[in-house]
Amino acid sequence: MRVLVTGHLGYIGPVVVSALNEAGHDIVGLDSGLFRGCALEPSAEVPTIARDLRDVTPDDVSGFEAIVHLAGLSNDPLGFLDPALTHEVNGAATVRLARIAREAGVRRFLNSSSCSVYGAPEEPWVDETSALRPVTPYGESKATAEQGLGQLVSPSFCVVSFRNATAFGYSPRLRTDLVVNDLASGAYLRGEIRLNSDGSAWRPLVHVRDIARAFVLGLTAPSTSINGAILNVGADAQNYTVIEIARAVSEIVPGARLTIAEGAGKDRRSYRTRFERVRNVLPDFSCAYDLRTGIEDLLANFRRLDLRSTDGLVRLAHLQRLIAGAEVDASLRPRVLAA
């Protein structure tokens, strides 16, 4: 299958591209190159369309059978950088891309959404039937995209939104602004596991390779079973409080000290998530990684690469450097797109 992967130069992208290549698909990437220089090591090279998501044209998507849509502003801190921009990129531009794709004859659109749409739920557990209560511009923008995409579903245009749990695990384009990766890298580099909240918030977790597996299965699942679906991606057993995650890291990195920032309060974002639907819709899906194996794999890669710092691995800080250096404008459009 000929597949366009947007945002293939981000954190999840290289892992998804590798999995799709292994499955025998013909891959082309589309990326603005904002994070091109953030790689720890090389990853699979694929033909690339250098394009801002907001500027995609019908020619860009013509000839593809499916789109795996990963591009966007990727977490809550980035969302607060400019809430209006977050809604423009993650919401409006996503729906516009899907509309253009449908008109160009693309048959399947797999959208990378987030369990952040649940935000601050009233119930102790959430699933795909729960009310959405996002508390950040990022979560709101993901919910907006899902709603807009739902209006484009048709028998000839299969749309699926994967609500990924909080991603973790090694990627050649690692991010250390995600809770597990952050705590593990801090323990490895500084001997400190530092919490900026009281640690009581719940987070569902999913390894980046398991996210990639969901996309691989989503490309070939029967349209009759998956069209219009919204699926939480993760595993029931992988719901943890942040303090539990920190303690897991401390068990694997002996001597790392656990500290809590002065004045740390509760994080409003707290949700325990059920994942029964994805197992029913994609029977071959299961999570190969749990928290412990994911942390151990991260540390093994840190040692292999002799990781010395997290420069370039925190997305907000990287974009702030690009803006300060006039490499991108205030709307995050690169002044010169990489070839």
GROMACS .gro file of C-alpha atoms in nm:
model
  339
    1MET     CA    1   0.000   0.000   0.000
    2ARG     CA    2   0.127   0.349  -0.085
    3VAL     CA    3   0.110   0.549   0.238
    4LEU     CA    4   0.179   0.915   0.321
    5VAL     CA    5   0.305   0.966   0.676
    6THR     CA    6   0.276   1.324   0.799
    7GLY     CA    7   0.511   1.435   1.074
    8HIS     CA    8   0.749   1.148   1.001
    9LEU     CA    9   1.043   1.349   1.139
   10GLY     CA   10   0.891   1.372   1.486
   11TYR     CA   11   0.916   1.137   1.785
   12ILE     CA   12   0.666   0.873   1.678
   13GLY     CA   13   0.731   0.910   1.305
   14PRO     CA   14   1.055   0.711   1.262
   15VAL     CA   15   0.915   0.421   1.463
   16VAL     CA   16   0.595   0.416   1.256
   17VAL     CA   17   0.790   0.443   0.929
   18SER     CA   18   1.012   0.151   1.031
   19ALA     CA   19   0.710  -0.063   1.120
   20LEU     CA   20   0.532   0.024   0.795
   21ASN     CA   21   0.845  -0.055   0.594
   22GLU     CA   22   0.871  -0.392   0.765
   23ALA     CA   23   0.506  -0.457   0.676
   24GLY     CA   24   0.589  -0.398   0.309
   25HIS     CA   25   0.423  -0.062   0.252
   26ASP     CA   26   0.555   0.207   0.016
   27ILE     CA   27   0.616   0.513   0.235
   28VAL     CA   28   0.649   0.885   0.162
   29GLY     CA   29   0.686   1.139   0.441
   30LEU     CA   30   0.549   1.492   0.468
   31ASP     CA   31   0.709   1.722   0.722
   32SER     CA   32   0.797   2.090   0.762
   33GLY     CA   33   1.135   1.999   0.911
   34LEU     CA   34   1.091   2.182   1.242
   35PHE     CA   35   1.257   1.894   1.425
   36ARG     CA   36   1.489   1.777   1.150
   37GLY     CA   37   1.796   1.842   1.363
   38CYS     CA   38   1.666   1.662   1.672
   39ALA     CA   39   1.778   1.308   1.588
   40LEU     CA   40   1.998   1.105   1.820
   41GLU     CA   41   2.087   0.871   1.535
   42PRO     CA   42   1.984   0.809   1.174
   43SER     CA   43   1.652   0.645   1.096
   44ALA     CA   44   1.502   0.501   0.778
   45GLU     CA   45   1.524   0.744   0.487
   46VAL     CA   46   1.206   0.785   0.284
   47PRO     CA   47   1.110   1.026   0.006
   48THR     CA   48   0.996   1.347   0.173
   49ILE     CA   49   0.758   1.626   0.081
   50ALA     CA   50   0.886   1.939   0.260
   51ARG     CA   51   0.561   2.108   0.345
   52ASP     CA   52   0.393   2.278   0.638
   53LEU     CA   53   0.077   2.087   0.729
   54ARG     CA   54  -0.128   2.403   0.680
   55ASP     CA   55  -0.010   2.434   0.319
   56VAL     CA   56  -0.081   2.084   0.189
   57THR     CA   57  -0.213   2.076  -0.169
   58PRO     CA   58  -0.416   1.813  -0.358
   59ASP     CA   59  -0.102   1.722  -0.554
   60ASP     CA   60   0.076   1.636  -0.228
   61VAL     CA   61  -0.175   1.363  -0.142
   62SER     CA   62  -0.267   1.242  -0.490
   63GLY     CA   63  -0.185   0.879  -0.560
   64PHE     CA   64  -0.180   0.760  -0.199
   65GLU     CA   65  -0.409   0.487  -0.075
   66ALA     CA   66  -0.380   0.591   0.289
   67ILE     CA   67  -0.253   0.867   0.515
   68VAL     CA   68  -0.108   0.815   0.862
   69HIS     CA   69  -0.142   1.156   1.021
   70LEU     CA   70   0.112   1.222   1.297
   71ALA     CA   71   0.197   1.588   1.233
   72GLY     CA   72   0.104   1.862   1.477
   73LEU     CA   73   0.200   2.045   1.793
   74SER     CA   74   0.261   1.747   2.008
   75ASN     CA   75   0.197   1.814   2.376
   76ASP     CA   76   0.049   2.045   2.638
   77PRO     CA   77   0.352   2.277   2.686
   78LEU     CA   78   0.364   2.337   2.310
   79GLY     CA   79  -0.008   2.402   2.313
   80PHE     CA   80   0.033   2.680   2.567
   81LEU     CA   81   0.302   2.844   2.349
   82ASP     CA   82   0.018   2.979   2.134
   83PRO     CA   83  -0.330   2.832   2.192
   84ALA     CA   84  -0.473   2.979   1.871
   85LEU     CA   85  -0.186   2.832   1.670
   86THR     CA   86  -0.240   2.496   1.837
   87HIS     CA   87  -0.603   2.493   1.726
   88GLU     CA   88  -0.502   2.602   1.376
   89VAL     CA   89  -0.244   2.325   1.332
   90ASN     CA   90  -0.393   2.036   1.528
   91GLY     CA   91  -0.756   2.113   1.458
   92ALA     CA   92  -0.829   2.307   1.140
   93ALA     CA   93  -0.526   2.189   0.940
   94THR     CA   94  -0.595   1.825   1.026
   95VAL     CA   95  -0.954   1.844   0.906
   96ARG     CA   96  -0.846   2.036   0.596
   97LEU     CA   97  -0.587   1.767   0.517
   98ALA     CA   98  -0.849   1.494   0.546
   99ARG     CA   99  -1.094   1.683   0.327
  100ILE     CA  100  -0.829   1.732   0.057
  101ALA     CA  101  -0.735   1.365   0.086
  102ARG     CA  102  -1.093   1.250   0.043
  103GLU     CA  103  -1.138   1.467  -0.265
  104ALA     CA  104  -0.810   1.330  -0.407
  105GLY     CA  105  -0.928   0.971  -0.377
  106VAL     CA  106  -0.734   0.862  -0.068
  107ARG     CA  107  -0.924   0.568   0.082
  108ARG     CA  108  -0.807   0.561   0.443
  109PHE     CA  109  -0.706   0.826   0.698
  110LEU     CA  110  -0.555   0.721   1.031
  111ASN     CA  111  -0.540   1.011   1.276
  112SER     CA  112  -0.306   1.024   1.575
  113SER     CA  113  -0.517   1.163   1.858
  114SER     CA  114  -0.461   1.152   2.233
  115CYS     CA  115  -0.614   1.044   2.561
  116SER     CA  116  -0.555   1.407   2.664
  117VAL     CA  117  -0.906   1.470   2.532
  118TYR     CA  118  -1.036   1.318   2.858
  119GLY     CA  119  -0.860   1.588   3.060
  120ALA     CA  120  -1.021   1.600   3.403
  121PRO     CA  121  -1.302   1.343   3.399
  122GLU     CA  122  -1.558   1.309   3.675
  123GLU     CA  123  -1.562   0.928   3.661
  124PRO     CA  124  -1.277   0.708   3.795
  125TRP     CA  125  -1.225   0.535   3.458
  126VAL     CA  126  -1.279   0.658   3.103
  127ASP     CA  127  -1.334   0.488   2.771
  128GLU     CA  128  -1.437   0.597   2.422
  129THR     CA  129  -1.795   0.659   2.537
  130SER     CA  130  -1.692   0.901   2.813
  131ALA     CA  131  -1.752   1.274   2.792
  132LEU     CA  132  -1.453   1.475   2.673
  133ARG     CA  133  -1.327   1.729   2.926
  134PRO     CA  134  -0.994   1.857   2.791
  135VAL     CA  135  -0.823   2.115   3.011
  136THR     CA  136  -0.547   2.230   2.773
  137PRO     CA  137  -0.537   2.381   2.423
  138TYR     CA  138  -0.364   2.063   2.305
  139GLY     CA  139  -0.641   1.839   2.435
  140GLU     CA  140  -0.907   2.074   2.298
  141SER     CA  141  -0.745   2.079   1.955
  142LYS     CA  142  -0.735   1.699   1.941
  143ALA     CA  143  -1.103   1.681   2.031
  144THR     CA  144  -1.185   1.938   1.763
  145ALA     CA  145  -0.997   1.736   1.502
  146GLU     CA  146  -1.179   1.417   1.595
  147GLN     CA  147  -1.516   1.588   1.562
  148GLY     CA  148  -1.431   1.739   1.225
  149LEU     CA  149  -1.294   1.412   1.092
  150GLY     CA  150  -1.607   1.231   1.198
  151GLN     CA  151  -1.807   1.444   0.955
  152LEU     CA  152  -1.592   1.327   0.663
  153VAL     CA  153  -1.647   0.954   0.709
  154SER     CA  154  -1.805   0.780   0.411
  155PRO     CA  155  -1.810   0.428   0.263
  156SER     CA  156  -1.524   0.531   0.034
  157PHE     CA  157  -1.325   0.727   0.295
  158CYS     CA  158  -1.235   0.528   0.605
  159VAL     CA  159  -1.138   0.749   0.900
  160VAL     CA  160  -0.999   0.622   1.231
  161SER     CA  161  -0.873   0.824   1.528
  162PHE     CA  162  -0.629   0.652   1.761
  163ARG     CA  163  -0.641   0.810   2.106
  164ASN     CA  164  -0.290   0.722   2.215
  165ALA     CA  165  -0.212   0.694   2.583
  166THR     CA  166   0.091   0.893   2.701
  167ALA     CA  167   0.372   0.776   2.476
  168PHE     CA  168   0.706   0.658   2.610
  169GLY     CA  169   1.007   0.463   2.495
  170TYR     CA  170   1.307   0.500   2.270
  171SER     CA  171   1.294   0.655   1.925
  172PRO     CA  172   1.580   0.784   1.709
  173ARG     CA  173   1.407   1.121   1.750
  174LEU     CA  174   1.355   1.092   2.123
  175ARG     CA  175   1.152   1.337   2.327
  176THR     CA  176   1.228   1.386   2.695
  177ASP     CA  177   0.927   1.606   2.764
  178LEU     CA  178   0.706   1.298   2.812
  179VAL     CA  179   0.672   1.172   3.168
  180VAL     CA  180   0.850   0.835   3.149
  181ASN     CA  181   1.123   0.958   2.915
  182ASP     CA  182   1.170   1.269   3.129
  183LEU     CA  183   1.207   1.081   3.456
  184ALA     CA  184   1.428   0.811   3.306
  185SER     CA  185   1.663   1.060   3.138
  186GLY     CA  186   1.686   1.267   3.457
  187ALA     CA  187   1.778   0.959   3.656
  188TYR     CA  188   2.039   0.856   3.401
  189LEU     CA  189   2.198   1.196   3.339
  190ARG     CA  190   2.169   1.366   3.679
  191GLY     CA  191   2.085   1.093   3.925
  192GLU     CA  192   1.761   1.278   4.000
  193ILE     CA  193   1.398   1.184   3.944
  194ARG     CA  194   1.227   1.521   3.974
  195LEU     CA  195   0.852   1.570   3.989
  196ASN     CA  196   0.694   1.906   3.914
  197SER     CA  197   0.360   1.797   4.061
  198ASP     CA  198   0.262   1.601   4.370
  199GLY     CA  199   0.260   1.284   4.162
  200SER     CA  200  -0.101   1.189   4.232
  201ALA     CA  201  -0.229   1.228   3.874
  202TRP     CA  202  -0.308   0.916   3.675
  203ARG     CA  203  -0.158   0.854   3.333
  204PRO     CA  204  -0.221   0.570   3.089
  205LEU     CA  205   0.101   0.474   2.912
  206VAL     CA  206   0.181   0.317   2.576
  207HIS     CA  207   0.518   0.240   2.423
  208VAL     CA  208   0.595   0.413   2.094
  209ARG     CA  209   0.647   0.077   1.923
  210ASP     CA  210   0.302  -0.035   2.033
  211ILE     CA  211   0.156   0.284   1.886
  212ALA     CA  212   0.329   0.195   1.560
  213ARG     CA  213   0.178  -0.153   1.575
  214ALA     CA  214  -0.171  -0.004   1.602
  215PHE     CA  215  -0.115   0.202   1.287
  216VAL     CA  216   0.015  -0.101   1.096
  217LEU     CA  217  -0.296  -0.298   1.189
  218GLY     CA  218  -0.521  -0.001   1.117
  219LEU     CA  219  -0.406   0.013   0.757
  220THR     CA  220  -0.527  -0.336   0.674
  221ALA     CA  221  -0.823  -0.386   0.908
  222PRO     CA  222  -1.154  -0.433   0.722
  223SER     CA  223  -1.317  -0.097   0.660
  224THR     CA  224  -1.649  -0.240   0.775
  225SER     CA  225  -1.509  -0.295   1.124
  226ILE     CA  226  -1.298   0.017   1.164
  227ASN     CA  227  -1.453   0.300   0.960
  228GLY     CA  228  -1.541   0.594   1.182
  229ALA     CA  229  -1.390   0.430   1.489
  230ILE     CA  230  -1.226   0.611   1.777
  231LEU     CA  231  -0.991   0.379   1.963
  232ASN     CA  232  -0.792   0.427   2.282
  233VAL     CA  233  -0.446   0.278   2.225
  234GLY     CA  234  -0.278   0.124   2.526
  235ALA     CA  235  -0.344  -0.141   2.790
  236ASP     CA  236  -0.557  -0.139   3.104
  237ALA     CA  237  -0.262  -0.262   3.312
  238GLN     CA  238  -0.050   0.036   3.204
  239ASN     CA  239  -0.234   0.302   3.407
  240TYR     CA  240  -0.008   0.454   3.673
  241THR     CA  241   0.011   0.755   3.898
  242VAL     CA  242   0.309   0.976   3.825
  243ILE     CA  243   0.461   0.889   4.162
  244GLU     CA  244   0.433   0.518   4.072
  245ILE     CA  245   0.620   0.588   3.748
  246ALA     CA  246   0.889   0.772   3.943
  247ARG     CA  247   0.927   0.482   4.185
  248ALA     CA  248   0.956   0.237   3.897
  249VAL     CA  249   1.242   0.445   3.755
  250SER     CA  250   1.412   0.458   4.096
  251GLU     CA  251   1.400   0.077   4.122
  252ILE     CA  252   1.572   0.042   3.785
  253VAL     CA  253   1.828   0.321   3.840
  254PRO     CA  254   1.971   0.253   4.188
  255GLY     CA  255   2.091   0.562   4.367
  256ALA     CA  256   1.876   0.807   4.173
  257ARG     CA  257   1.706   1.034   4.423
  258LEU     CA  258   1.338   1.118   4.399
  259THR     CA  259   1.260   1.487   4.454
  260ILE     CA  260   0.940   1.689   4.435
  261ALA     CA  261   0.960   2.055   4.332
  262GLU     CA  262   0.888   2.305   4.607
  263GLY     CA  263   0.526   2.412   4.600
  264ALA     CA  264   0.429   2.131   4.363
  265GLY     CA  265   0.053   2.090   4.344
  266LYS     CA  266  -0.195   1.857   4.181
  267ASP     CA  267  -0.206   1.817   3.804
  268ARG     CA  268  -0.562   1.867   3.678
  269ARG     CA  269  -0.497   1.622   3.396
  270SER     CA  270  -0.568   1.285   3.553
  271TYR     CA  271  -0.742   0.992   3.387
  272ARG     CA  272  -0.741   0.613   3.407
  273THR     CA  273  -0.830   0.468   3.071
  274ARG     CA  274  -0.987   0.147   2.945
  275PHE     CA  275  -0.865  -0.015   2.622
  276GLU     CA  276  -1.116  -0.292   2.555
  277ARG     CA  277  -1.242  -0.148   2.227
  278VAL     CA  278  -0.907  -0.153   2.047
  279ARG     CA  279  -0.865  -0.520   2.137
  280ASN     CA  280  -1.209  -0.595   1.993
  281VAL     CA  281  -1.169  -0.393   1.673
  282LEU     CA  282  -0.804  -0.493   1.614
  283PRO     CA  283  -0.787  -0.848   1.755
  284ASP     CA  284  -0.415  -0.880   1.678
  285PHE     CA  285  -0.327  -0.572   1.882
  286SER     CA  286  -0.160  -0.605   2.218
  287CYS     CA  287   0.112  -0.410   2.394
  288ALA     CA  288   0.452  -0.574   2.376
  289TYR     CA  289   0.608  -0.330   2.624
  290ASP     CA  290   0.519  -0.258   2.983
  291LEU     CA  291   0.658   0.024   3.196
  292ARG     CA  292   0.957  -0.170   3.325
  293THR     CA  293   1.070  -0.312   2.990
  294GLY     CA  294   1.026   0.030   2.831
  295ILE     CA  295   1.242   0.199   3.094
  296GLU     CA  296   1.509  -0.070   3.066
  297ASP     CA  297   1.514  -0.028   2.688
  298LEU     CA  298   1.547   0.350   2.724
  299LEU     CA  299   1.843   0.313   2.958
  300ALA     CA  300   2.009   0.058   2.731
  301ASN     CA  301   1.987   0.305   2.443
  302PHE     CA  302   2.116   0.590   2.660
  303ARG     CA  303   2.422   0.378   2.740
  304ARG     CA  304   2.466   0.266   2.379
  305LEU     CA  305   2.459   0.627   2.256
  306ASP     CA  306   2.652   0.763   2.556
  307LEU     CA  307   2.377   1.022   2.605
  308ARG     CA  308   2.520   1.338   2.765
  309SER     CA  309   2.232   1.588   2.758
  310THR     CA  310   1.873   1.644   2.653
  311ASP     CA  311   1.954   1.935   2.421
  312GLY     CA  312   1.708   1.925   2.131
  313LEU     CA  313   1.496   1.661   2.302
  314VAL     CA  314   1.248   1.899   2.468
  315ARG     CA  315   1.017   2.021   2.195
  316LEU     CA  316   0.911   2.354   2.347
  317ALA     CA  317   1.269   2.458   2.423
  318HIS     CA  318   1.375   2.361   2.070
  319LEU     CA  319   1.102   2.570   1.908
  320GLN     CA  320   1.180   2.864   2.134
  321ARG     CA  321   1.542   2.847   2.014
  322LEU     CA  322   1.427   2.841   1.651
  323ILE     CA  323   1.207   3.145   1.706
  324ALA     CA  324   1.481   3.333   1.892
  325GLY     CA  325   1.725   3.255   1.612
  326ALA     CA  326   1.477   3.371   1.346
  327GLU     CA  327   1.480   3.027   1.182
  328VAL     CA  328   1.101   3.017   1.205
  329ASP     CA  329   0.848   3.294   1.240
  330ALA     CA  330   0.596   3.336   1.521
  331SER     CA  331   0.355   3.100   1.345
  332LEU     CA  332   0.625   2.829   1.335
  333ARG     CA  333   0.660   2.837   0.959
  334PRO     CA  334   1.023   2.765   0.866
  335ARG     CA  335   1.169   3.061   0.682
  336VAL     CA  336   1.352   2.816   0.452
  337LEU     CA  337   1.212   2.466   0.416
  338ALA     CA  338   1.466   2.188   0.397
  339ALA     CA  339   1.489   2.015   0.062
   0.00000   0.00000   0.00000
